[in-house]
Amino acid sequence: MVWRHAILLEPAASDDPRTDFAELLTPIDPTAPALSVGELSTQRGDGIFESIGVVDGHAQEVEAHLERLAHSAAICQLPPPNVAQWRQAVQAIARECPPGECVIKLILSRGVEHGPAPTAWVTASTAPDNAAVREHGIRVVTLDRGYDSGAPARAPWLLLGAKTLSYATNMAAIRAAHARGADDAVFVSSDGVLLEGPTSSLVLRQGDRFVTPEPGAGILHGTTQLSLFSWLETQGYETGYASLPVSALREADAAWLLSSVRLAAGVTAVDGEPLAYDAALTASINAYLLSPRD
Ligand code: PLP
């Protein structure tokens, strides 16, 4: 059975929803209805979120996730999150997590239609079992994201680069990948630049150098990729950000999709063609990603 826990971050009685937060973390029944039908998160997907991996009660890379929450809020013109309040909520819910792997979700919605303040809540639940995918890898297909690489600068209202609640297209991309006999997808801009997976960052190995698409290309800056790069540097590897053509994936010495809960999934095939898969390095990467990280 899936274990679940939830906390609501109540807005303060004052006009500033970011003050007097300490006593306003209210545990709520995660199985009971909690949101108003006027919620803009459910009506319009208008809000942002973060998913944080938890290993044996330790929430991983909390600061990087809080920074990205603040970055997403700025892009979406939501009030700046009170980072101390969110940190406190993460710590409180992490203490409730059972041993093993869990996932904490932070959700900040624009609130109830015509309401005074955003709605914010935090949940924790047991994570799915990703052991097989970490060990055996995934087949990916490249999918056109439908935007060219100038779109993020030309059309900021697309909110590219923010982790918004509007993930219906990301989920549709995963279904399209399944329909093509693959496990996951890699988005490519309409002018042929590699971007990211629908729920993950892409990292390529090119000799002793590891590269990932530039976050400025309208993709999320992955906390797992950032953490992996700092570890790879301690292992003597070079790391970097680059604008990469689709051919770079097909020609890579190895490739991974990285995310906070699944961690590193090695790519075994691209568009039906096999790609070199480094099982030993993937195991070392996942061992690192499962160790306590701040
Ligand atoms: N890119 C997208 C679109 C994502 O949804 C995610 C994670 O869910 C990532 C990248 C990877 O981010 P992180 O490593 O912080 O989980």
PDB file of C-alpha atoms and ligand atoms in Angstrom:
ATOM      1  CA  MET A   1       0.000   0.000   0.000  1.00  0.00           C
ATOM      2  CA  VAL A   2       1.237   3.503  -0.784  1.00  0.00           C
ATOM      3  CA  TRP A   3       2.022   5.552   2.318  1.00  0.00           C
ATOM      4  CA  ARG A   4       0.953   9.200   2.057  1.00  0.00           C
ATOM      5  CA  HIS A   5       1.140  12.337   4.215  1.00  0.00           C
ATOM      6  CA  ALA A   6       0.205  15.963   3.550  1.00  0.00           C
ATOM      7  CA  ILE A   7       0.718  19.427   5.053  1.00  0.00           C
ATOM      8  CA  LEU A   8      -1.094  22.611   4.093  1.00  0.00           C
ATOM      9  CA  LEU A   9       0.837  25.875   4.307  1.00  0.00           C
ATOM     10  CA  GLU A  10      -1.888  28.219   5.528  1.00  0.00           C
ATOM     11  CA  PRO A  11      -1.706  31.843   4.408  1.00  0.00           C
ATOM     12  CA  ALA A  12      -1.204  34.189   7.372  1.00  0.00           C
ATOM     13  CA  ALA A  13      -4.049  36.359   8.585  1.00  0.00           C
ATOM     14  CA  SER A  14      -2.033  39.439   7.663  1.00  0.00           C
ATOM     15  CA  ASP A  15      -1.942  40.843   4.122  1.00  0.00           C
ATOM     16  CA  ASP A  16       1.466  39.337   3.536  1.00  0.00           C
ATOM     17  CA  PRO A  17       1.047  35.587   2.975  1.00  0.00           C
ATOM     18  CA  ARG A  18       4.753  35.127   3.646  1.00  0.00           C
ATOM     19  CA  THR A  19       4.826  36.161   7.323  1.00  0.00           C
ATOM     20  CA  ASP A  20       4.106  34.352  10.601  1.00  0.00           C
ATOM     21  CA  PHE A  21       4.595  31.029   9.004  1.00  0.00           C
ATOM     22  CA  ALA A  22       5.913  28.889  11.834  1.00  0.00           C
ATOM     23  CA  GLU A  23       2.617  27.815  13.347  1.00  0.00           C
ATOM     24  CA  LEU A  24       0.846  27.649  10.008  1.00  0.00           C
ATOM     25  CA  LEU A  25       1.988  24.230   8.833  1.00  0.00           C
ATOM     26  CA  THR A  26      -1.205  22.245   9.211  1.00  0.00           C
ATOM     27  CA  PRO A  27      -1.117  18.465   8.761  1.00  0.00           C
ATOM     28  CA  ILE A  28      -4.178  17.437   6.739  1.00  0.00           C
ATOM     29  CA  ASP A  29      -5.780  14.092   5.971  1.00  0.00           C
ATOM     30  CA  PRO A  30      -4.212  13.091   2.623  1.00  0.00           C
ATOM     31  CA  THR A  31      -7.161  10.834   1.807  1.00  0.00           C
ATOM     32  CA  ALA A  32      -9.800  13.525   2.414  1.00  0.00           C
ATOM     33  CA  PRO A  33     -10.875  16.290  -0.014  1.00  0.00           C
ATOM     34  CA  ALA A  34      -8.710  19.346   0.632  1.00  0.00           C
ATOM     35  CA  LEU A  35      -8.926  21.772  -2.287  1.00  0.00           C
ATOM     36  CA  SER A  36     -11.643  24.244  -3.172  1.00  0.00           C
ATOM     37  CA  VAL A  37     -13.401  23.644  -6.495  1.00  0.00           C
ATOM     38  CA  GLY A  38     -12.321  27.203  -7.379  1.00  0.00           C
ATOM     39  CA  GLU A  39      -8.630  26.211  -7.281  1.00  0.00           C
ATOM     40  CA  LEU A  40      -6.744  27.598 -10.262  1.00  0.00           C
ATOM     41  CA  SER A  41      -4.277  24.708 -10.035  1.00  0.00           C
ATOM     42  CA  THR A  42      -7.021  22.277 -10.994  1.00  0.00           C
ATOM     43  CA  GLN A  43      -8.996  24.622 -13.274  1.00  0.00           C
ATOM     44  CA  ARG A  44      -6.055  25.904 -15.292  1.00  0.00           C
ATOM     45  CA  GLY A  45      -2.921  24.081 -14.181  1.00  0.00           C
ATOM     46  CA  ASP A  46      -1.865  27.517 -12.939  1.00  0.00           C
ATOM     47  CA  GLY A  47       0.843  26.839 -10.418  1.00  0.00           C
ATOM     48  CA  ILE A  48       4.279  25.336  -9.933  1.00  0.00           C
ATOM     49  CA  PHE A  49       5.713  22.310  -8.188  1.00  0.00           C
ATOM     50  CA  GLU A  50       8.841  20.437  -7.137  1.00  0.00           C
ATOM     51  CA  SER A  51       9.423  16.706  -6.560  1.00  0.00           C
ATOM     52  CA  ILE A  52      12.135  15.934  -4.019  1.00  0.00           C
ATOM     53  CA  GLY A  53      13.602  12.465  -3.551  1.00  0.00           C
ATOM     54  CA  VAL A  54      13.829  11.132   0.023  1.00  0.00           C
ATOM     55  CA  VAL A  55      16.142   8.274   0.986  1.00  0.00           C
ATOM     56  CA  ASP A  56      15.750   6.810   4.477  1.00  0.00           C
ATOM     57  CA  GLY A  57      14.198  10.025   5.757  1.00  0.00           C
ATOM     58  CA  HIS A  58      16.807  12.326   4.170  1.00  0.00           C
ATOM     59  CA  ALA A  59      15.344  14.825   1.672  1.00  0.00           C
ATOM     60  CA  GLN A  60      17.893  15.252  -1.143  1.00  0.00           C
ATOM     61  CA  GLU A  61      19.153  18.589  -2.483  1.00  0.00           C
ATOM     62  CA  VAL A  62      16.481  20.619  -0.693  1.00  0.00           C
ATOM     63  CA  GLU A  63      18.161  23.994  -1.331  1.00  0.00           C
ATOM     64  CA  ALA A  64      18.463  23.376  -5.087  1.00  0.00           C
ATOM     65  CA  HIS A  65      14.761  22.481  -5.213  1.00  0.00           C
ATOM     66  CA  LEU A  66      13.790  25.587  -3.194  1.00  0.00           C
ATOM     67  CA  GLU A  67      15.887  27.755  -5.527  1.00  0.00           C
ATOM     68  CA  ARG A  68      14.141  26.276  -8.544  1.00  0.00           C
ATOM     69  CA  LEU A  69      10.725  26.786  -6.886  1.00  0.00           C
ATOM     70  CA  ALA A  70      11.610  30.480  -6.485  1.00  0.00           C
ATOM     71  CA  HIS A  71      12.834  30.622 -10.110  1.00  0.00           C
ATOM     72  CA  SER A  72       9.583  29.030 -11.375  1.00  0.00           C
ATOM     73  CA  ALA A  73       7.556  31.475  -9.231  1.00  0.00           C
ATOM     74  CA  ALA A  74       9.400  34.426 -10.776  1.00  0.00           C
ATOM     75  CA  ILE A  75       8.771  33.164 -14.326  1.00  0.00           C
ATOM     76  CA  CYS A  76       5.069  32.628 -13.527  1.00  0.00           C
ATOM     77  CA  GLN A  77       4.723  35.955 -11.672  1.00  0.00           C
ATOM     78  CA  LEU A  78       3.640  34.207  -8.475  1.00  0.00           C
ATOM     79  CA  PRO A  79       4.559  35.784  -5.098  1.00  0.00           C
ATOM     80  CA  PRO A  80       8.125  34.847  -4.121  1.00  0.00           C
ATOM     81  CA  PRO A  81       7.929  31.696  -1.960  1.00  0.00           C
ATOM     82  CA  ASN A  82       8.992  32.094   1.664  1.00  0.00           C
ATOM     83  CA  VAL A  83      11.945  29.739   1.453  1.00  0.00           C
ATOM     84  CA  ALA A  84      12.260  29.345   5.244  1.00  0.00           C
ATOM     85  CA  GLN A  85       8.629  28.249   5.452  1.00  0.00           C
ATOM     86  CA  TRP A  86       8.976  25.720   2.654  1.00  0.00           C
ATOM     87  CA  ARG A  87      12.230  24.390   4.128  1.00  0.00           C
ATOM     88  CA  GLN A  88      10.480  23.908   7.457  1.00  0.00           C
ATOM     89  CA  ALA A  89       7.589  22.076   5.778  1.00  0.00           C
ATOM     90  CA  VAL A  90      10.022  19.791   3.913  1.00  0.00           C
ATOM     91  CA  GLN A  91      11.864  18.992   7.142  1.00  0.00           C
ATOM     92  CA  ALA A  92       8.594  18.328   8.986  1.00  0.00           C
ATOM     93  CA  ILE A  93       7.245  15.953   6.342  1.00  0.00           C
ATOM     94  CA  ALA A  94      10.619  14.210   5.787  1.00  0.00           C
ATOM     95  CA  ARG A  95      10.580  13.254   9.475  1.00  0.00           C
ATOM     96  CA  GLU A  96       7.325  11.348   8.829  1.00  0.00           C
ATOM     97  CA  CYS A  97       8.740   9.368   5.877  1.00  0.00           C
ATOM     98  CA  PRO A  98       9.219   5.624   6.415  1.00  0.00           C
ATOM     99  CA  PRO A  99      12.616   4.024   5.619  1.00  0.00           C
ATOM    100  CA  GLY A 100      13.347   3.450   1.933  1.00  0.00           C
ATOM    101  CA  GLU A 101      12.594   5.845  -0.922  1.00  0.00           C
ATOM    102  CA  CYS A 102       9.841   8.448  -0.818  1.00  0.00           C
ATOM    103  CA  VAL A 103       8.912  11.508  -2.802  1.00  0.00           C
ATOM    104  CA  ILE A 104       8.002  14.909  -1.368  1.00  0.00           C
ATOM    105  CA  LYS A 105       5.987  17.223  -3.604  1.00  0.00           C
ATOM    106  CA  LEU A 106       5.826  20.973  -3.067  1.00  0.00           C
ATOM    107  CA  ILE A 107       2.902  22.661  -4.786  1.00  0.00           C
ATOM    108  CA  LEU A 108       2.289  26.392  -5.055  1.00  0.00           C
ATOM    109  CA  SER A 109      -0.870  27.332  -6.922  1.00  0.00           C
ATOM    110  CA  ARG A 110      -2.150  30.785  -7.844  1.00  0.00           C
ATOM    111  CA  GLY A 111      -4.934  30.023  -5.378  1.00  0.00           C
ATOM    112  CA  VAL A 112      -8.678  30.106  -5.540  1.00  0.00           C
ATOM    113  CA  GLU A 113     -10.244  32.158  -8.334  1.00  0.00           C
ATOM    114  CA  HIS A 114     -10.692  35.759  -7.091  1.00  0.00           C
ATOM    115  CA  GLY A 115      -9.096  34.669  -3.785  1.00  0.00           C
ATOM    116  CA  PRO A 116      -6.579  36.711  -1.818  1.00  0.00           C
ATOM    117  CA  ALA A 117      -3.540  34.414  -1.717  1.00  0.00           C
ATOM    118  CA  PRO A 118      -1.833  31.463  -3.348  1.00  0.00           C
ATOM    119  CA  THR A 119      -2.544  27.963  -2.063  1.00  0.00           C
ATOM    120  CA  ALA A 120       0.430  25.909  -0.958  1.00  0.00           C
ATOM    121  CA  TRP A 121       0.737  22.332   0.167  1.00  0.00           C
ATOM    122  CA  VAL A 122       3.334  19.619   0.584  1.00  0.00           C
ATOM    123  CA  THR A 123       2.789  15.875   0.268  1.00  0.00           C
ATOM    124  CA  ALA A 124       4.983  12.843   0.832  1.00  0.00           C
ATOM    125  CA  SER A 125       4.403   9.303  -0.373  1.00  0.00           C
ATOM    126  CA  THR A 126       6.376   6.151  -1.017  1.00  0.00           C
ATOM    127  CA  ALA A 127       8.302   6.300  -4.303  1.00  0.00           C
ATOM    128  CA  PRO A 128       7.736   3.783  -7.087  1.00  0.00           C
ATOM    129  CA  ASP A 129      10.272   0.957  -7.339  1.00  0.00           C
ATOM    130  CA  ASN A 130      12.817   2.140  -9.913  1.00  0.00           C
ATOM    131  CA  ALA A 131      15.388  -0.624  -9.350  1.00  0.00           C
ATOM    132  CA  ALA A 132      14.859  -2.343 -12.727  1.00  0.00           C
ATOM    133  CA  VAL A 133      15.047   0.837 -14.779  1.00  0.00           C
ATOM    134  CA  ARG A 134      18.202   1.947 -12.924  1.00  0.00           C
ATOM    135  CA  GLU A 135      19.803  -1.413 -13.661  1.00  0.00           C
ATOM    136  CA  HIS A 136      18.629  -2.152 -17.201  1.00  0.00           C
ATOM    137  CA  GLY A 137      18.108   1.322 -18.670  1.00  0.00           C
ATOM    138  CA  ILE A 138      15.511   2.734 -21.047  1.00  0.00           C
ATOM    139  CA  ARG A 139      14.846   3.016 -24.792  1.00  0.00           C
ATOM    140  CA  VAL A 140      14.075   6.549 -25.915  1.00  0.00           C
ATOM    141  CA  VAL A 141      12.627   8.215 -28.983  1.00  0.00           C
ATOM    142  CA  THR A 142      13.300  11.797 -29.990  1.00  0.00           C
ATOM    143  CA  LEU A 143      10.130  13.904 -30.234  1.00  0.00           C
ATOM    144  CA  ASP A 144       9.673  17.370 -31.724  1.00  0.00           C
ATOM    145  CA  ARG A 145       8.676  19.777 -28.940  1.00  0.00           C
ATOM    146  CA  GLY A 146       7.075  22.017 -31.543  1.00  0.00           C
ATOM    147  CA  TYR A 147       9.056  25.166 -30.608  1.00  0.00           C
ATOM    148  CA  ASP A 148      12.267  26.452 -32.150  1.00  0.00           C
ATOM    149  CA  SER A 149      15.203  27.388 -29.939  1.00  0.00           C
ATOM    150  CA  GLY A 150      14.283  31.090 -30.088  1.00  0.00           C
ATOM    151  CA  ALA A 151      10.848  30.458 -28.522  1.00  0.00           C
ATOM    152  CA  PRO A 152      11.849  30.854 -24.826  1.00  0.00           C
ATOM    153  CA  ALA A 153      13.142  34.405 -25.422  1.00  0.00           C
ATOM    154  CA  ARG A 154      10.505  35.363 -28.007  1.00  0.00           C
ATOM    155  CA  ALA A 155       7.480  34.031 -26.100  1.00  0.00           C
ATOM    156  CA  PRO A 156       8.098  34.125 -22.306  1.00  0.00           C
ATOM    157  CA  TRP A 157       4.380  33.444 -21.717  1.00  0.00           C
ATOM    158  CA  LEU A 158       5.035  29.847 -22.745  1.00  0.00           C
ATOM    159  CA  LEU A 159       6.711  29.642 -19.290  1.00  0.00           C
ATOM    160  CA  LEU A 160       9.437  27.402 -20.721  1.00  0.00           C
ATOM    161  CA  GLY A 161      11.983  26.796 -17.984  1.00  0.00           C
ATOM    162  CA  ALA A 162       9.406  26.904 -15.159  1.00  0.00           C
ATOM    163  CA  LYS A 163       8.261  23.698 -13.485  1.00  0.00           C
ATOM    164  CA  THR A 164       4.565  24.396 -13.918  1.00  0.00           C
ATOM    165  CA  LEU A 165       1.663  22.135 -12.992  1.00  0.00           C
ATOM    166  CA  SER A 166       0.671  21.966 -16.675  1.00  0.00           C
ATOM    167  CA  TYR A 167       2.270  18.579 -17.388  1.00  0.00           C
ATOM    168  CA  ALA A 168      -0.468  17.193 -19.660  1.00  0.00           C
ATOM    169  CA  THR A 169       1.765  17.611 -22.733  1.00  0.00           C
ATOM    170  CA  ASN A 170       4.715  15.981 -20.948  1.00  0.00           C
ATOM    171  CA  MET A 171       2.516  12.986 -20.104  1.00  0.00           C
ATOM    172  CA  ALA A 172       1.251  12.885 -23.707  1.00  0.00           C
ATOM    173  CA  ALA A 173       4.882  12.736 -24.894  1.00  0.00           C
ATOM    174  CA  ILE A 174       5.526   9.695 -22.685  1.00  0.00           C
ATOM    175  CA  ARG A 175       2.425   8.002 -24.137  1.00  0.00           C
ATOM    176  CA  ALA A 176       3.691   8.823 -27.648  1.00  0.00           C
ATOM    177  CA  ALA A 177       7.034   7.221 -26.739  1.00  0.00           C
ATOM    178  CA  HIS A 178       5.241   4.083 -25.493  1.00  0.00           C
ATOM    179  CA  ALA A 179       3.194   3.948 -28.702  1.00  0.00           C
ATOM    180  CA  ARG A 180       6.488   3.886 -30.621  1.00  0.00           C
ATOM    181  CA  GLY A 181       7.812   0.963 -28.579  1.00  0.00           C
ATOM    182  CA  ALA A 182      10.092   3.063 -26.321  1.00  0.00           C
ATOM    183  CA  ASP A 183      10.084   3.753 -22.587  1.00  0.00           C
ATOM    184  CA  ASP A 184      10.646   7.494 -22.610  1.00  0.00           C
ATOM    185  CA  ALA A 185      11.207  10.508 -24.847  1.00  0.00           C
ATOM    186  CA  VAL A 186      13.808  13.180 -25.504  1.00  0.00           C
ATOM    187  CA  PHE A 187      12.395  16.491 -26.689  1.00  0.00           C
ATOM    188  CA  VAL A 188      14.099  18.208 -29.610  1.00  0.00           C
ATOM    189  CA  SER A 189      13.456  21.811 -30.674  1.00  0.00           C
ATOM    190  CA  SER A 190      11.890  22.229 -34.102  1.00  0.00           C
ATOM    191  CA  ASP A 191      15.302  23.445 -35.337  1.00  0.00           C
ATOM    192  CA  GLY A 192      16.982  20.229 -34.199  1.00  0.00           C
ATOM    193  CA  VAL A 193      18.512  21.077 -30.781  1.00  0.00           C
ATOM    194  CA  LEU A 194      18.403  18.459 -27.980  1.00  0.00           C
ATOM    195  CA  LEU A 195      16.376  19.626 -24.947  1.00  0.00           C
ATOM    196  CA  GLU A 196      15.267  17.281 -22.110  1.00  0.00           C
ATOM    197  CA  GLY A 197      12.996  14.367 -21.308  1.00  0.00           C
ATOM    198  CA  PRO A 198       9.336  15.071 -20.401  1.00  0.00           C
ATOM    199  CA  THR A 199      10.236  14.513 -16.715  1.00  0.00           C
ATOM    200  CA  SER A 200      14.050  14.407 -16.779  1.00  0.00           C
ATOM    201  CA  SER A 201      17.309  16.029 -17.861  1.00  0.00           C
ATOM    202  CA  LEU A 202      19.526  14.589 -20.585  1.00  0.00           C
ATOM    203  CA  VAL A 203      23.250  13.996 -19.983  1.00  0.00           C
ATOM    204  CA  LEU A 204      25.621  12.695 -22.679  1.00  0.00           C
ATOM    205  CA  ARG A 205      29.079  11.226 -22.309  1.00  0.00           C
ATOM    206  CA  GLN A 206      31.575  12.282 -24.974  1.00  0.00           C
ATOM    207  CA  GLY A 207      34.874  10.617 -24.049  1.00  0.00           C
ATOM    208  CA  ASP A 208      35.841  11.950 -20.606  1.00  0.00           C
ATOM    209  CA  ARG A 209      33.481  14.912 -20.924  1.00  0.00           C
ATOM    210  CA  PHE A 210      29.847  14.924 -19.779  1.00  0.00           C
ATOM    211  CA  VAL A 211      27.519  17.479 -21.371  1.00  0.00           C
ATOM    212  CA  THR A 212      23.918  18.552 -20.937  1.00  0.00           C
ATOM    213  CA  PRO A 213      21.757  20.984 -22.950  1.00  0.00           C
ATOM    214  CA  GLU A 214      21.931  24.596 -21.758  1.00  0.00           C
ATOM    215  CA  PRO A 215      19.100  25.531 -19.357  1.00  0.00           C
ATOM    216  CA  GLY A 216      18.684  28.780 -21.336  1.00  0.00           C
ATOM    217  CA  ALA A 217      17.157  26.659 -24.121  1.00  0.00           C
ATOM    218  CA  GLY A 218      13.797  26.761 -22.289  1.00  0.00           C
ATOM    219  CA  ILE A 219      14.283  23.598 -20.228  1.00  0.00           C
ATOM    220  CA  LEU A 220      14.407  22.932 -16.501  1.00  0.00           C
ATOM    221  CA  HIS A 221      17.768  23.090 -14.818  1.00  0.00           C
ATOM    222  CA  GLY A 222      17.775  19.626 -13.237  1.00  0.00           C
ATOM    223  CA  THR A 223      18.822  19.353  -9.597  1.00  0.00           C
ATOM    224  CA  THR A 224      19.948  15.754 -10.221  1.00  0.00           C
ATOM    225  CA  GLN A 225      22.093  16.814 -13.199  1.00  0.00           C
ATOM    226  CA  LEU A 226      23.654  19.608 -11.122  1.00  0.00           C
ATOM    227  CA  SER A 227      24.465  17.184  -8.313  1.00  0.00           C
ATOM    228  CA  LEU A 228      25.796  14.548 -10.734  1.00  0.00           C
ATOM    229  CA  PHE A 229      28.097  17.103 -12.390  1.00  0.00           C
ATOM    230  CA  SER A 230      29.613  18.077  -9.017  1.00  0.00           C
ATOM    231  CA  TRP A 231      30.276  14.361  -8.295  1.00  0.00           C
ATOM    232  CA  LEU A 232      31.712  13.695 -11.778  1.00  0.00           C
ATOM    233  CA  GLU A 233      34.117  16.607 -11.283  1.00  0.00           C
ATOM    234  CA  THR A 234      35.364  15.007  -8.036  1.00  0.00           C
ATOM    235  CA  GLN A 235      35.970  11.843 -10.092  1.00  0.00           C
ATOM    236  CA  GLY A 236      38.205  13.791 -12.517  1.00  0.00           C
ATOM    237  CA  TYR A 237      35.722  14.181 -15.386  1.00  0.00           C
ATOM    238  CA  GLU A 238      35.050  17.370 -17.304  1.00  0.00           C
ATOM    239  CA  THR A 239      31.463  18.658 -17.391  1.00  0.00           C
ATOM    240  CA  GLY A 240      29.739  21.367 -19.389  1.00  0.00           C
ATOM    241  CA  TYR A 241      26.613  22.889 -20.929  1.00  0.00           C
ATOM    242  CA  ALA A 242      26.215  23.077 -24.693  1.00  0.00           C
ATOM    243  CA  SER A 243      23.783  23.517 -27.543  1.00  0.00           C
ATOM    244  CA  LEU A 244      23.683  19.960 -28.906  1.00  0.00           C
ATOM    245  CA  PRO A 245      22.318  18.706 -32.237  1.00  0.00           C
ATOM    246  CA  VAL A 246      20.238  15.482 -32.310  1.00  0.00           C
ATOM    247  CA  SER A 247      23.226  13.674 -33.844  1.00  0.00           C
ATOM    248  CA  ALA A 248      25.132  14.213 -30.533  1.00  0.00           C
ATOM    249  CA  LEU A 249      22.717  11.795 -28.796  1.00  0.00           C
ATOM    250  CA  ARG A 250      23.097   9.127 -31.492  1.00  0.00           C
ATOM    251  CA  GLU A 251      26.891   9.509 -31.414  1.00  0.00           C
ATOM    252  CA  ALA A 252      27.308   9.727 -27.615  1.00  0.00           C
ATOM    253  CA  ASP A 253      29.515   7.223 -25.782  1.00  0.00           C
ATOM    254  CA  ALA A 254      26.622   6.884 -23.312  1.00  0.00           C
ATOM    255  CA  ALA A 255      23.542   8.859 -22.294  1.00  0.00           C
ATOM    256  CA  TRP A 256      21.267   9.104 -19.262  1.00  0.00           C
ATOM    257  CA  LEU A 257      17.934  10.638 -18.331  1.00  0.00           C
ATOM    258  CA  LEU A 258      18.179  12.045 -14.810  1.00  0.00           C
ATOM    259  CA  SER A 259      15.507  13.026 -12.325  1.00  0.00           C
ATOM    260  CA  SER A 260      15.034  13.334  -8.584  1.00  0.00           C
ATOM    261  CA  VAL A 261      13.017  10.171  -7.983  1.00  0.00           C
ATOM    262  CA  ARG A 262      13.942   7.754 -10.800  1.00  0.00           C
ATOM    263  CA  LEU A 263      17.584   9.005 -10.583  1.00  0.00           C
ATOM    264  CA  ALA A 264      19.841   7.882 -13.472  1.00  0.00           C
ATOM    265  CA  ALA A 265      18.291   5.792 -16.231  1.00  0.00           C
ATOM    266  CA  GLY A 266      20.870   4.816 -18.854  1.00  0.00           C
ATOM    267  CA  VAL A 267      19.734   5.076 -22.469  1.00  0.00           C
ATOM    268  CA  THR A 268      20.023   1.743 -24.300  1.00  0.00           C
ATOM    269  CA  ALA A 269      18.475   2.745 -27.653  1.00  0.00           C
ATOM    270  CA  VAL A 270      17.635   5.954 -29.530  1.00  0.00           C
ATOM    271  CA  ASP A 271      14.867   5.862 -32.161  1.00  0.00           C
ATOM    272  CA  GLY A 272      15.233   2.073 -32.407  1.00  0.00           C
ATOM    273  CA  GLU A 273      19.039   2.109 -32.795  1.00  0.00           C
ATOM    274  CA  PRO A 274      21.118   0.655 -29.920  1.00  0.00           C
ATOM    275  CA  LEU A 275      23.297   3.028 -27.874  1.00  0.00           C
ATOM    276  CA  ALA A 276      26.311   1.943 -25.795  1.00  0.00           C
ATOM    277  CA  TYR A 277      25.162   1.318 -22.207  1.00  0.00           C
ATOM    278  CA  ASP A 278      27.631   1.542 -19.320  1.00  0.00           C
ATOM    279  CA  ALA A 279      26.071  -0.605 -16.577  1.00  0.00           C
ATOM    280  CA  ALA A 280      29.002  -0.186 -14.151  1.00  0.00           C
ATOM    281  CA  LEU A 281      29.126   3.614 -14.383  1.00  0.00           C
ATOM    282  CA  THR A 282      25.321   3.813 -14.152  1.00  0.00           C
ATOM    283  CA  ALA A 283      25.441   1.734 -10.951  1.00  0.00           C
ATOM    284  CA  SER A 284      28.113   4.051  -9.475  1.00  0.00           C
ATOM    285  CA  ILE A 285      26.083   7.126 -10.430  1.00  0.00           C
ATOM    286  CA  ASN A 286      22.954   5.706  -8.778  1.00  0.00           C
ATOM    287  CA  ALA A 287      24.898   4.700  -5.671  1.00  0.00           C
ATOM    288  CA  TYR A 288      26.070   8.319  -5.427  1.00  0.00           C
ATOM    289  CA  LEU A 289      22.562   9.686  -6.063  1.00  0.00           C
ATOM    290  CA  LEU A 290      21.133   7.406  -3.338  1.00  0.00           C
ATOM    291  CA  SER A 291      23.676   8.626  -0.753  1.00  0.00           C
ATOM    292  CA  PRO A 292      22.609  11.548   1.472  1.00  0.00           C
ATOM    293  CA  ARG A 293      23.075  14.761  -0.574  1.00  0.00           C
ATOM    294  CA  ASP A 294      22.598  18.419   0.456  1.00  0.00           C
TER     295      ASP A 294
HETATM  296  N1  PLP B   1      13.118  18.365 -16.912  1.00  0.00           N
HETATM  297  C1  PLP B   1      11.805  18.181 -16.683  1.00  0.00           C
HETATM  298  C2  PLP B   1      10.816  18.631 -17.712  1.00  0.00           C
HETATM  299  C3  PLP B   1      11.374  17.611 -15.474  1.00  0.00           C
HETATM  300  O1  PLP B   1      10.059  17.455 -15.238  1.00  0.00           O
HETATM  301  C4  PLP B   1      12.338  17.191 -14.525  1.00  0.00           C
HETATM  302  C5  PLP B   1      11.935  16.583 -13.248  1.00  0.00           C
HETATM  303  O2  PLP B   1      10.826  16.271 -12.988  1.00  0.00           O
HETATM  304  C6  PLP B   1      13.692  17.363 -14.818  1.00  0.00           C
HETATM  305  C7  PLP B   1      14.052  17.971 -16.017  1.00  0.00           C
HETATM  306  C8  PLP B   1      14.751  16.900 -13.865  1.00  0.00           C
HETATM  307  O3  PLP B   1      14.780  17.711 -12.718  1.00  0.00           O
HETATM  308  P1  PLP B   1      15.261  17.143 -11.305  1.00  0.00           P
HETATM  309  O4  PLP B   1      16.563  16.443 -11.550  1.00  0.00           O
HETATM  310  O5  PLP B   1      15.418  18.353 -10.478  1.00  0.00           O
HETATM  311  O6  PLP B   1      14.219  16.197 -10.832  1.00  0.00           O
END
